[in-house]
Coordinates of N, CA and C in Angstrom, one line a residue:
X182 N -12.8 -18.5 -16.9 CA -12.4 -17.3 -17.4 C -11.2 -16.7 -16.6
X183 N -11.2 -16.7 -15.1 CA -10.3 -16.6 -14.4 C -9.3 -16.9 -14.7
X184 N -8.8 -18.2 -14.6 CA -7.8 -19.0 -15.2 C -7.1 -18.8 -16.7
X185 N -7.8 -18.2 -17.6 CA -6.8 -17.7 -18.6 C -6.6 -16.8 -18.5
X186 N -7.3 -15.7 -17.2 CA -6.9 -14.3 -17.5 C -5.5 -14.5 -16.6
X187 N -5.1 -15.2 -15.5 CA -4.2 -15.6 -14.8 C -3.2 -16.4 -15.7
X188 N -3.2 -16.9 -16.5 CA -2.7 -17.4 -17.8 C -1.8 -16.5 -18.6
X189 N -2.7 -15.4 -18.9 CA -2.2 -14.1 -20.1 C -1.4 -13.3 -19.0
X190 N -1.6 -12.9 -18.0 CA -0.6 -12.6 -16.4 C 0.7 -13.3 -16.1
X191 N 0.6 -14.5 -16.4 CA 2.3 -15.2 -16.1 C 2.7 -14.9 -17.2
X192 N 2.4 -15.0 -18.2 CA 3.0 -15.3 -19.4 C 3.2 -13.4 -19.8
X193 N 2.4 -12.6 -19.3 CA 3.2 -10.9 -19.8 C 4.1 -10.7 -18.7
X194 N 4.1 -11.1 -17.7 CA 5.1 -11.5 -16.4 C 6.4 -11.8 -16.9
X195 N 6.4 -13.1 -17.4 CA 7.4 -13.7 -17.7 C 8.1 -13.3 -19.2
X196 N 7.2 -12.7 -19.7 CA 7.9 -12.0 -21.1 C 8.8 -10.8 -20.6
X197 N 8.3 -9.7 -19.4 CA 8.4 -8.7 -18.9 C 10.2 -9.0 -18.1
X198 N 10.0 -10.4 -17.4 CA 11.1 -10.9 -16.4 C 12.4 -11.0 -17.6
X199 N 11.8 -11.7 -18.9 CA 13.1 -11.9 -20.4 C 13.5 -10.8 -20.6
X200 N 12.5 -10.0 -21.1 CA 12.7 -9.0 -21.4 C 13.8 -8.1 -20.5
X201 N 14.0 -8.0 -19.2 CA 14.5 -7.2 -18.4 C 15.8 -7.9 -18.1
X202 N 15.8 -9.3 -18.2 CA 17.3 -10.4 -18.2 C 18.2 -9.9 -19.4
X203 N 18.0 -9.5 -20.7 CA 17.9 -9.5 -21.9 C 18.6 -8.0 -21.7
X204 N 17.7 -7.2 -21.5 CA 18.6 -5.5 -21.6 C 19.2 -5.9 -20.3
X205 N 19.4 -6.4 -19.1 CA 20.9 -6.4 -17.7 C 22.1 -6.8 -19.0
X206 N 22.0 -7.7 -19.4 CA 22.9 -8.4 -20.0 C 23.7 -7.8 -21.6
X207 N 22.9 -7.2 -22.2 CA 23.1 -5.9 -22.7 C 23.9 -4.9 -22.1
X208 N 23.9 -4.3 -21.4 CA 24.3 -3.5 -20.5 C 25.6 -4.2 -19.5
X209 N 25.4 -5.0 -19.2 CA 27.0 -5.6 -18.4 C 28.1 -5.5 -19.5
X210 N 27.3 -6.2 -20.8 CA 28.3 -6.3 -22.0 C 28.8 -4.9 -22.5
X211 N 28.2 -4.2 -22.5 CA 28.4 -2.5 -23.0 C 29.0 -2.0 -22.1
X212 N 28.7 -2.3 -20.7 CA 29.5 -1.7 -19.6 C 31.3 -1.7 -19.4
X213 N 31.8 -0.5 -19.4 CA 33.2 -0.3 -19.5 C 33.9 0.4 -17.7
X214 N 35.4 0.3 -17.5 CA 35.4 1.5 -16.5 C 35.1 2.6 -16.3
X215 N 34.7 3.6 -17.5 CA 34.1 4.9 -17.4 C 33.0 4.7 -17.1
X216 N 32.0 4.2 -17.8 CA 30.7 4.0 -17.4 C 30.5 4.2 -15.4
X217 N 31.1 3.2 -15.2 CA 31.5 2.8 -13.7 C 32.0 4.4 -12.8
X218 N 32.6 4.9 -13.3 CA 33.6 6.6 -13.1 C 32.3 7.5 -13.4
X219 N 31.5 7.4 -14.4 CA 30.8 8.7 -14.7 C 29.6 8.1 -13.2
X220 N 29.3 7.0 -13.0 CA 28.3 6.6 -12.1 C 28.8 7.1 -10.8
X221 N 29.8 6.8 -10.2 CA 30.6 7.3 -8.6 C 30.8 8.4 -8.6
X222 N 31.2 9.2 -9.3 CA 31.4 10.6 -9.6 C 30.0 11.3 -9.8
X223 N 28.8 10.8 -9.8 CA 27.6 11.0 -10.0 C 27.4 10.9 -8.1
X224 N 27.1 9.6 -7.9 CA 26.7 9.4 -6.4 C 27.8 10.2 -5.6
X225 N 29.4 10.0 -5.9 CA 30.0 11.1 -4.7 C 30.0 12.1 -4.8
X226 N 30.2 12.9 -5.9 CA 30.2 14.5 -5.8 C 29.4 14.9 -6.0
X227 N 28.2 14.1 -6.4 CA 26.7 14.7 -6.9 C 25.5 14.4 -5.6
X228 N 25.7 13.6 -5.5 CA 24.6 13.0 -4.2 C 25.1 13.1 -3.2
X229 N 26.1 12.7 -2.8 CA 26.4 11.9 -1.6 C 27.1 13.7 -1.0
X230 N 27.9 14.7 -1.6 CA 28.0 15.5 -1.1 C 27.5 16.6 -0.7
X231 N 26.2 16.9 -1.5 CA 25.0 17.4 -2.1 C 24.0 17.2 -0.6
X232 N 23.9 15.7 0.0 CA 22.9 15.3 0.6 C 23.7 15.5 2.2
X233 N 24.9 14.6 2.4 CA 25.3 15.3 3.7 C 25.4 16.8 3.9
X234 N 25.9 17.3 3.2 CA 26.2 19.0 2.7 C 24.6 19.5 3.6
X235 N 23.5 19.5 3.3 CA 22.9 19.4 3.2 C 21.7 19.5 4.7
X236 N 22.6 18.2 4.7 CA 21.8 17.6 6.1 C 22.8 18.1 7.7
X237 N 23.9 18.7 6.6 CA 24.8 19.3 7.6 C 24.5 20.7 7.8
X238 N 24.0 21.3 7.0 CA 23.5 22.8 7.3 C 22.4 22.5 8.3
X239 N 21.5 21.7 7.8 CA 20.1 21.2 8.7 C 20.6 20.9 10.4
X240 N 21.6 20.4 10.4 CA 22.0 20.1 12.4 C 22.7 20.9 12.6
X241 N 23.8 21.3 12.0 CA 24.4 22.8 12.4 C 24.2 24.4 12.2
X242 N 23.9 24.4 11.0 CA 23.1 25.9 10.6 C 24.3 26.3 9.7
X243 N 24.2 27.4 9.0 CA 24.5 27.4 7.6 C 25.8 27.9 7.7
X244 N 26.2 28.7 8.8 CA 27.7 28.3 9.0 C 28.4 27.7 9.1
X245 N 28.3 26.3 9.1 CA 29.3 25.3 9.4 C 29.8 25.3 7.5
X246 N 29.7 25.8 7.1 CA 29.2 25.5 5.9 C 30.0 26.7 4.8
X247 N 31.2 26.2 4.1 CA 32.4 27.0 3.8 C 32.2 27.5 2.3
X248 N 31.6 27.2 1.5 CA 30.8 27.4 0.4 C 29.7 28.2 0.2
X249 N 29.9 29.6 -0.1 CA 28.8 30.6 0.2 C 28.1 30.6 -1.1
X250 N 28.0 29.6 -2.3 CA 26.5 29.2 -3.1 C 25.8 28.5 -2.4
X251 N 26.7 27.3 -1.9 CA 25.6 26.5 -0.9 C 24.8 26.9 -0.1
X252 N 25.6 27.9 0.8 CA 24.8 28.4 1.9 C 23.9 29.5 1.2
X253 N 23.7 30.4 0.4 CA 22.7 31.1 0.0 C 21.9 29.7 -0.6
X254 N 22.1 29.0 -1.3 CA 21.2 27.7 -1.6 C 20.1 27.1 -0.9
X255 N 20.8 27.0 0.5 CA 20.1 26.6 1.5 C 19.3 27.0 2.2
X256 N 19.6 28.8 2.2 CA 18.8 29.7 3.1 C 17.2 30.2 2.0
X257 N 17.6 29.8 0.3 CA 16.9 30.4 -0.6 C 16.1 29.0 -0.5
X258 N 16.3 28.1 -1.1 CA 15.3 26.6 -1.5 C 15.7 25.6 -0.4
X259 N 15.8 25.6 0.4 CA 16.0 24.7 2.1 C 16.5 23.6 1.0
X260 N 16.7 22.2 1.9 CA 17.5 21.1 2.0 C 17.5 20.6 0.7
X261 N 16.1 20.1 -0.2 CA 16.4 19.7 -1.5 C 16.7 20.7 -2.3
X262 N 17.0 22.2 -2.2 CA 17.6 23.0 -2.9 C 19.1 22.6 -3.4
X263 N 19.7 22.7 -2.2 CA 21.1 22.0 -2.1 C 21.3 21.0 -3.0
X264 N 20.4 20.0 -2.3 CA 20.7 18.2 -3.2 C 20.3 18.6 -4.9
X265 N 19.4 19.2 -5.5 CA 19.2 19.1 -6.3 C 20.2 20.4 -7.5
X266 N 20.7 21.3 -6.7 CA 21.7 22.0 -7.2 C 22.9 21.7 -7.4
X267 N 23.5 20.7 -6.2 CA 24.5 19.9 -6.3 C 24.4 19.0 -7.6
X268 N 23.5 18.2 -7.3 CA 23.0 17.0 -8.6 C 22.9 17.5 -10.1
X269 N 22.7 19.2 -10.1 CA 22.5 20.0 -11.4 C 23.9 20.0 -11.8
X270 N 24.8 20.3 -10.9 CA 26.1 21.0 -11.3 C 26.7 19.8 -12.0
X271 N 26.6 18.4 -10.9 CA 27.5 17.7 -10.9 C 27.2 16.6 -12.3
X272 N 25.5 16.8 -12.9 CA 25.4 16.2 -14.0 C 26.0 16.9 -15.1
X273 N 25.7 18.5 -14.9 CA 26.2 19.4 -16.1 C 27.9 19.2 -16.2
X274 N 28.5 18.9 -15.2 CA 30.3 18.7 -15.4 C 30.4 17.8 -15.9
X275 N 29.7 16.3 -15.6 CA 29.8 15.4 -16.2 C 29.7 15.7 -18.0
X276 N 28.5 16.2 -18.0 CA 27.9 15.7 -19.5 C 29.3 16.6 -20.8
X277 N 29.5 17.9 -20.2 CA 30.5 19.1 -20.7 C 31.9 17.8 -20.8
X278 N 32.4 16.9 -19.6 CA 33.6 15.9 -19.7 C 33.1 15.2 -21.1
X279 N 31.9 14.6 -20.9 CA 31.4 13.8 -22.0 C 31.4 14.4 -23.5
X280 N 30.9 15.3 -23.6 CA 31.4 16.6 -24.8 C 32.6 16.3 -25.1
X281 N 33.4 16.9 -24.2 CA 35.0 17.2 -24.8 C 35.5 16.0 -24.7
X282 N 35.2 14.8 -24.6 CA 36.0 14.0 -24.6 C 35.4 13.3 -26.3
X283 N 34.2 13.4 -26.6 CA 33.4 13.1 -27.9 C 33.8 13.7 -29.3
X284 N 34.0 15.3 -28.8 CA 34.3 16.2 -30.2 C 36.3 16.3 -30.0
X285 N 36.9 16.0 -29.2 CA 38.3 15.7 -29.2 C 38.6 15.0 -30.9
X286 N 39.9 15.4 -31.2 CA 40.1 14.5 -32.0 C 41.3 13.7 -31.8
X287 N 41.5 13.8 -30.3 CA 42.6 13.0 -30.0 C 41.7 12.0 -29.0
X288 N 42.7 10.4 -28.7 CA 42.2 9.6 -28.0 C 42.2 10.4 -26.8
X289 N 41.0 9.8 -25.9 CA 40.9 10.8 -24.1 C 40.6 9.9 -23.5
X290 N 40.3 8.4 -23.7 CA 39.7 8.0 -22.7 C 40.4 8.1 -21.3
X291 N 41.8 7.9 -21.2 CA 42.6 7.3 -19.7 C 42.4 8.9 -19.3
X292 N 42.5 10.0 -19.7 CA 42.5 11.3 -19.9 C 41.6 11.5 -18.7
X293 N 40.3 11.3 -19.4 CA 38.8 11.7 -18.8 C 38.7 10.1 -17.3
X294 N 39.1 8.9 -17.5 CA 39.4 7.9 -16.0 C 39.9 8.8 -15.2
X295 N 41.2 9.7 -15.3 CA 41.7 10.3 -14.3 C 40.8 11.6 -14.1
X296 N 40.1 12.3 -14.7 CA 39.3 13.3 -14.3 C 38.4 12.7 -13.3
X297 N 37.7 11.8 -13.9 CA 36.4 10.7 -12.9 C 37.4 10.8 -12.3
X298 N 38.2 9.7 -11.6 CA 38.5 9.5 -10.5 C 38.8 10.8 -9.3
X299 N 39.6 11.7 -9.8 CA 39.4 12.7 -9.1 C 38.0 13.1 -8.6
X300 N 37.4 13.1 -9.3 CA 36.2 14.3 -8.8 C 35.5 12.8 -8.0
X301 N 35.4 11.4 -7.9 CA 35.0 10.8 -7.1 C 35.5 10.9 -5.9
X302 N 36.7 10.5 -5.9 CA 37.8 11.0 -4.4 C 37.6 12.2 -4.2
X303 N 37.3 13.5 -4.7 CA 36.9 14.5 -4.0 C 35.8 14.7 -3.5
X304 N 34.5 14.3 -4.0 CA 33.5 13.9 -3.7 C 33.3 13.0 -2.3
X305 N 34.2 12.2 -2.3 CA 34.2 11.0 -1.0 C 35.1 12.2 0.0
X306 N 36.1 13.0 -0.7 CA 36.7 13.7 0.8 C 35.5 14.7 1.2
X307 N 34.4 15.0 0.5 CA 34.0 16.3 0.8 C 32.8 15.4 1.8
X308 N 32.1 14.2 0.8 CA 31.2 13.6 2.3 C 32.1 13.4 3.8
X309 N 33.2 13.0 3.6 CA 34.4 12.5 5.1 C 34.1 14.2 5.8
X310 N 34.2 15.2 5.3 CA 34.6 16.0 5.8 C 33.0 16.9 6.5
X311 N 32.2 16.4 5.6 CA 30.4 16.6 6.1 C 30.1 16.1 7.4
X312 N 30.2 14.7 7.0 CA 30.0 13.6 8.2 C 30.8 13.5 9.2
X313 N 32.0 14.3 9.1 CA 32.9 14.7 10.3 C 32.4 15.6 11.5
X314 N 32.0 16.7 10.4 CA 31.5 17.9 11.3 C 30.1 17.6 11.6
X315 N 29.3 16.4 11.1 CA 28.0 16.3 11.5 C 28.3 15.5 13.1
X316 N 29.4 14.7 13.1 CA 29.8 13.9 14.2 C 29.9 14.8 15.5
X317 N 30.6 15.9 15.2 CA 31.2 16.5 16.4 C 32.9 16.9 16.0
X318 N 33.1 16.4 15.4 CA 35.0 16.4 14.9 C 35.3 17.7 14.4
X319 N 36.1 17.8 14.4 CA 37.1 19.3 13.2 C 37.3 18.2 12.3
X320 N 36.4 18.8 11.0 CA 37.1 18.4 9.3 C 38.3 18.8 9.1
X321 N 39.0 18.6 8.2 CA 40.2 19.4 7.5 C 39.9 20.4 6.8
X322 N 40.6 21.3 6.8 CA 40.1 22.1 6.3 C 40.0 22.4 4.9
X323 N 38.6 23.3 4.4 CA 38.3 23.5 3.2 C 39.3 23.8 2.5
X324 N 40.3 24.4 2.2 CA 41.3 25.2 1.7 C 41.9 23.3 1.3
X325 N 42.6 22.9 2.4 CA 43.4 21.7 2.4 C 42.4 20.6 1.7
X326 N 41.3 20.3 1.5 CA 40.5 19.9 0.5 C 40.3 20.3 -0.8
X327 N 40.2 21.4 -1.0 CA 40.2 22.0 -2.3 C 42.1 21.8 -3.0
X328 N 42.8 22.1 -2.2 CA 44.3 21.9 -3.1 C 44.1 20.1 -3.3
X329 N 43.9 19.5 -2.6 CA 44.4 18.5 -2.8 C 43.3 17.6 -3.9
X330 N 42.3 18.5 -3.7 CA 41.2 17.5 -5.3 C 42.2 18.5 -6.4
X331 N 42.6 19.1 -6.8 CA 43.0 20.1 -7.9 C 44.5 19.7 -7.9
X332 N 45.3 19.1 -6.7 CA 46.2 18.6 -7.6 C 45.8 17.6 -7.8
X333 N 45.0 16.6 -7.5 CA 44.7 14.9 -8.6 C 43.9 15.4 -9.2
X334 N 43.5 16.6 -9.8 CA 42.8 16.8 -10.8 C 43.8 16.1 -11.8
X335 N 44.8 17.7 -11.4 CA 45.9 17.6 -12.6 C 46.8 16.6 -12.9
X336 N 47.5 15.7 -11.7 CA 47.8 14.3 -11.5 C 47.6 13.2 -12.2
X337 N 46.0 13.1 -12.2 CA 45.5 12.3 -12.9 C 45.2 12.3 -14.4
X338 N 44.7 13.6 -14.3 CA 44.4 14.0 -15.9 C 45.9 13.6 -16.7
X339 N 46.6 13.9 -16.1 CA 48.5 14.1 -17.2 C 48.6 12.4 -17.3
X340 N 48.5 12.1 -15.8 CA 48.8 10.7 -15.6 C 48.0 9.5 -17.1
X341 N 46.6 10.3 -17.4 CA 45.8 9.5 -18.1 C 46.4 10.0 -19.4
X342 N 46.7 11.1 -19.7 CA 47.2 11.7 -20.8 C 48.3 11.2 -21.8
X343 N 49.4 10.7 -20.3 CA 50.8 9.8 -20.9 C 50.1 8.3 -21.3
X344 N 49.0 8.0 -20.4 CA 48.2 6.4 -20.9 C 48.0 6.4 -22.4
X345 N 46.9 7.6 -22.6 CA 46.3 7.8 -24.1 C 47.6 8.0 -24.9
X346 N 48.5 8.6 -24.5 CA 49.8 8.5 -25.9 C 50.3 7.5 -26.4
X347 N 50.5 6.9 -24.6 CA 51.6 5.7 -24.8 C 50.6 4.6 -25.8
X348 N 49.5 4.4 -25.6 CA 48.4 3.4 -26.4 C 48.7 3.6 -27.9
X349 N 48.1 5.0 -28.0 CA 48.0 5.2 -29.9 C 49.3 5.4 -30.4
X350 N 50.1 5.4 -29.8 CA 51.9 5.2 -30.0 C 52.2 4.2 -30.7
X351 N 52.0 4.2 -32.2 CA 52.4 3.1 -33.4 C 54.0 2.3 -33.0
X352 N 54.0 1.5 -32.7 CA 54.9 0.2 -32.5 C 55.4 -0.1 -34.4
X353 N 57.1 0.2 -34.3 CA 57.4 -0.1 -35.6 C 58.4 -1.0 -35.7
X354 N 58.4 -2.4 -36.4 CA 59.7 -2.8 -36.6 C 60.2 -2.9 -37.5
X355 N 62.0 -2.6 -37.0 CA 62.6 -2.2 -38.6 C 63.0 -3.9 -38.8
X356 N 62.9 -4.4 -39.2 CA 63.5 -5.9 -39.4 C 65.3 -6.0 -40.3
X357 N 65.3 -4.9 -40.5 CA 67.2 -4.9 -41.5 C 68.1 -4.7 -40.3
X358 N 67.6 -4.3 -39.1 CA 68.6 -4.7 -37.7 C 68.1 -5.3 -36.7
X359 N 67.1 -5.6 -36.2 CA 66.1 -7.0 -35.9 C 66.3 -6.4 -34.4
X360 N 65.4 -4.6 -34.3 CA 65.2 -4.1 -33.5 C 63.7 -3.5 -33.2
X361 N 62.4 -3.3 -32.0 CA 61.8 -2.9 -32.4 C 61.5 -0.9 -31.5
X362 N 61.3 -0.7 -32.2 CA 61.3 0.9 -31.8 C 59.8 1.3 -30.9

């Protein structure tokens, strides 16, 4: 009896192991560079700045700390306040990108890559600049972090914007002067 119930165990195991090979592989194939951009922009600006942020009020105290939501954040719902308010914001910007890039009725995808990218690179400047001041260091300053995500805001967004044109930009040729436009 043993032995077949260890029987019916490999074999829902092994259905369980297909089954999970089966949706990876699904998923690699579906998988695009946004996919990839909405993920890092998830972990840097959402986690990753959310949690040092965080852990940086926690060793230094809430003044080190240049962002007065956070710091009421911190002092109101302590450390997972933070992480989990950060992680609120940064899923709700996402999903709002996701919106407007869905009800557009123009192409957006290179559009919305340069948005991701931005807010991932600002995301990674704002952990650099966490884990600076957790070190002992002078970060750069907030101000000089905030201009410089907001111009690759704009950088990139335009940058992805001339992408999306140049793409849906119908290619015509006139063949009566054997030129193509």
């Amino acid at each position: 009896m043993s032995g077949n119930l260890e029987n019916i165990q490999n074999g829902y195991l092994s259905e369980i192991a297909e089954i999970l090979k089966l949706a990876s592989i699904l998923v690699i194939r579906k998988l695009n560079v946004q996919h990839v951009l909405y993920v890092a922009a998830l972990l840097t600006f959402g986690l990753g700045d959310g949690f040092t942020g965080a852990y940086m009020m926690k060793e230094l105290g809430i003044g080190i700390e240049s962002n007065p939501v956070a710091r009421h954040v911190f002092m109101t719902y302590g450390f997972g306040g933070v992480v989990a308010a950060k992680l609120w914001f940064t899923m709700a910007l996402l999903f709002i990108t996701y919106i407007i890039q869905m009800k557009s009725h123009e192409k957006m995808y290179w559009t919305i890559n340069g948005f991701l990218i931005a807010l991932t690179v600002g995301g990674l400047m704002a952990v650099n600049a966490n884990l600076t001041a957790i070190a002992g260091n002078i970060p750069h300053a907030p101000s000089e972090v905030i201009f410089i995500y907001i111009s690759m805001v704009l950088i990139f967004t335009e940058i992805g914007s001339i992408v999306d044109r140049w793409i849906e930009k119908p290619t015509v040729v006139d063949y009566g002067n054997n030129t193509m436009n």
